Amino acid sequence: MTHAADLPAWAAWIVALLLLLGAGITLIGSLGLLRLRGFYQRAHAPTLGTTLGTAFIIGASMLCFSLLQMRPLLHEVLILGFVTITTPVTLMLLVRAALFRDTAEGRIEDHGPHGGPQPSNDE
Amino acid sequence: MSSVVLTWSVVIAQVMLALAMACAAYRMLVGPRAQDRVLGLDTLYVNAMLLMLTVGIRTGTDVYFEAALVIALLGFVGTVALSKFLMRGEVIE
């Protein structure tokens, strides 16, 4: 890592902080995916990584490369916008598919959006 | 001093993201039902994309950004196709 000395000291500290925050939040989200019980609880956890984790790591990457190449580099915003737009779409599709399967198999009964027993998904 | 901090924080971030990928891979391989496996695959894609960005910061080259963009695109398309398959048993109706 030879280019680390080219960064100013304040920028190196900020990049390090943003990287650690982003990776830590992503790890917490994936641990939630590992630990939570039931699919409908687990579906919430990885969105920590797709929103805050991606935002922090992309901020670190933008700051690092903008200072290294002496010009503002904004193309990482592409990834951030794409992930921010597509995460709700994929999760909506996936949870609707899971709900359809559970209803078709009789695991949960269809009592409307607010009533009915909670789905138990542990096998 | 600051460059040492940056080097070590990049290494720690990579280890954290690798652990996150391991959690997602466990959920993908073990997960009790098919939708759990799809969710694990989606998380694995996102964590791999973040790991690519971190490797890009470590090496200082721009190439890894494009790899991360391709991984994000393919992860979205793959998860949508698998969800459609879980819903109806067909991808394109």
XYZ file of C-alpha atoms in Angstrom, chain A residues 1 3-5 7 9 12-13 15-16 19-20 23-24 26-27 30-31 33-36 39 42-43 46 49-50 53-54 57-58 60-61 64-65 69 73 75-76 78-79 82-83 86 89-91 93-94 96-98 100-102 105 107 121 123, chain B residues 1-3 5-10 12-14 16-17 19-21 23-24 26-27 31-36 38-40 42-43 46-47 49-50 53-54 56-62 65 68-69 72-73 75-76 79-80 82-84 86-88:
120
model
C 0.000 0.000 0.000
C -0.200 5.357 -2.085
C -1.308 5.670 1.535
C 1.521 8.114 2.175
C -3.005 11.102 1.278
C -3.258 12.921 7.384
C -6.365 9.119 5.921
C -8.081 9.278 9.329
C -11.094 7.238 5.153
C -10.095 4.771 7.883
C -14.161 2.109 6.148
C -14.366 0.676 9.647
C -17.563 -2.773 7.314
C -18.747 -3.007 10.938
C -22.290 -4.653 7.217
C -20.974 -7.311 9.597
C -24.927 -10.259 8.235
C -24.783 -11.470 11.846
C -29.055 -12.698 8.987
C -27.305 -15.523 10.814
C -28.930 -15.157 14.221
C -32.526 -13.999 13.769
C -37.543 -15.585 7.391
C -34.186 -12.199 8.735
C -35.275 -10.192 5.706
C -29.047 -7.341 5.448
C -25.273 -3.464 4.687
C -27.045 -2.277 1.560
C -22.586 0.059 4.883
C -22.566 0.857 1.170
C -17.609 2.553 2.113
C -18.485 4.473 -1.058
C -14.420 6.444 1.808
C -13.664 5.371 -1.773
C -9.608 8.510 -1.286
C -9.642 8.553 -5.084
C -6.133 11.889 -8.553
C -14.446 11.642 -8.793
C -18.658 7.790 -10.390
C -19.059 5.793 -7.172
C -23.579 5.198 -9.586
C -23.208 2.191 -7.294
C -28.221 1.678 -8.065
C -28.078 -0.240 -4.782
C -32.771 -1.902 -6.322
C -37.414 -3.874 -5.304
C -35.616 -7.164 -4.659
C -36.816 -7.404 -1.061
C -40.293 -9.394 -4.709
C -38.615 -11.897 -2.392
C -44.012 -11.459 -1.686
C -42.761 -14.753 -3.125
C -42.182 -16.121 0.399
C -47.196 -16.585 -1.545
C -45.417 -19.858 -0.855
C -46.313 -19.842 2.845
C -48.632 -24.350 1.777
C -48.232 -22.259 6.960
C -40.921 -20.484 9.876
C -37.969 -26.138 10.728
C 1.292 7.424 11.549
C -1.799 8.153 9.503
C -0.751 5.851 6.669
C -3.699 3.651 10.553
C -5.144 3.581 7.043
C -3.340 0.343 6.142
C -4.509 -1.467 9.265
C -8.057 -0.191 9.033
C -8.275 -1.452 5.449
C -9.596 -4.920 9.500
C -12.405 -3.832 7.175
C -11.524 -6.640 4.778
C -14.973 -7.878 8.763
C -16.408 -8.087 5.253
C -16.766 -12.628 8.077
C -19.980 -11.053 6.802
C -19.617 -13.047 3.574
C -22.375 -15.516 7.545
C -24.235 -14.999 4.269
C -23.786 -20.150 5.827
C -27.340 -18.887 5.411
C -30.941 -21.906 5.328
C -34.043 -23.972 6.058
C -36.134 -22.873 3.093
C -35.532 -21.693 -0.460
C -36.288 -18.028 0.290
C -33.626 -18.038 3.025
C -32.039 -16.503 -1.968
C -31.725 -13.890 0.792
C -28.295 -15.271 1.688
C -28.344 -11.457 -2.182
C -26.417 -10.557 0.976
C -23.667 -7.039 -1.654
C -20.833 -8.018 0.703
C -19.298 -5.715 -3.885
C -18.213 -3.882 -0.720
C -14.498 -1.466 -3.202
C -12.242 -2.014 -0.172
C -9.818 -0.878 -4.695
C -8.966 1.516 -1.848
C -6.143 -0.800 -0.788
C -4.504 -1.051 -4.210
C -5.310 2.461 -5.384
C -6.476 1.384 -8.852
C -9.800 2.166 -10.509
C -14.830 -0.046 -9.117
C -18.080 -3.775 -8.038
C -20.556 -2.188 -10.466
C -24.135 -5.035 -8.102
C -25.900 -5.373 -11.481
C -26.790 -9.501 -7.968
C -29.944 -7.497 -8.662
C -32.196 -12.073 -7.045
C -35.128 -10.827 -9.130
C -34.848 -16.270 -8.359
C -37.741 -14.457 -6.665
C -39.847 -14.752 -9.799
C -40.040 -18.901 -6.296
C -43.290 -17.070 -6.928
C -44.586 -18.982 -9.940
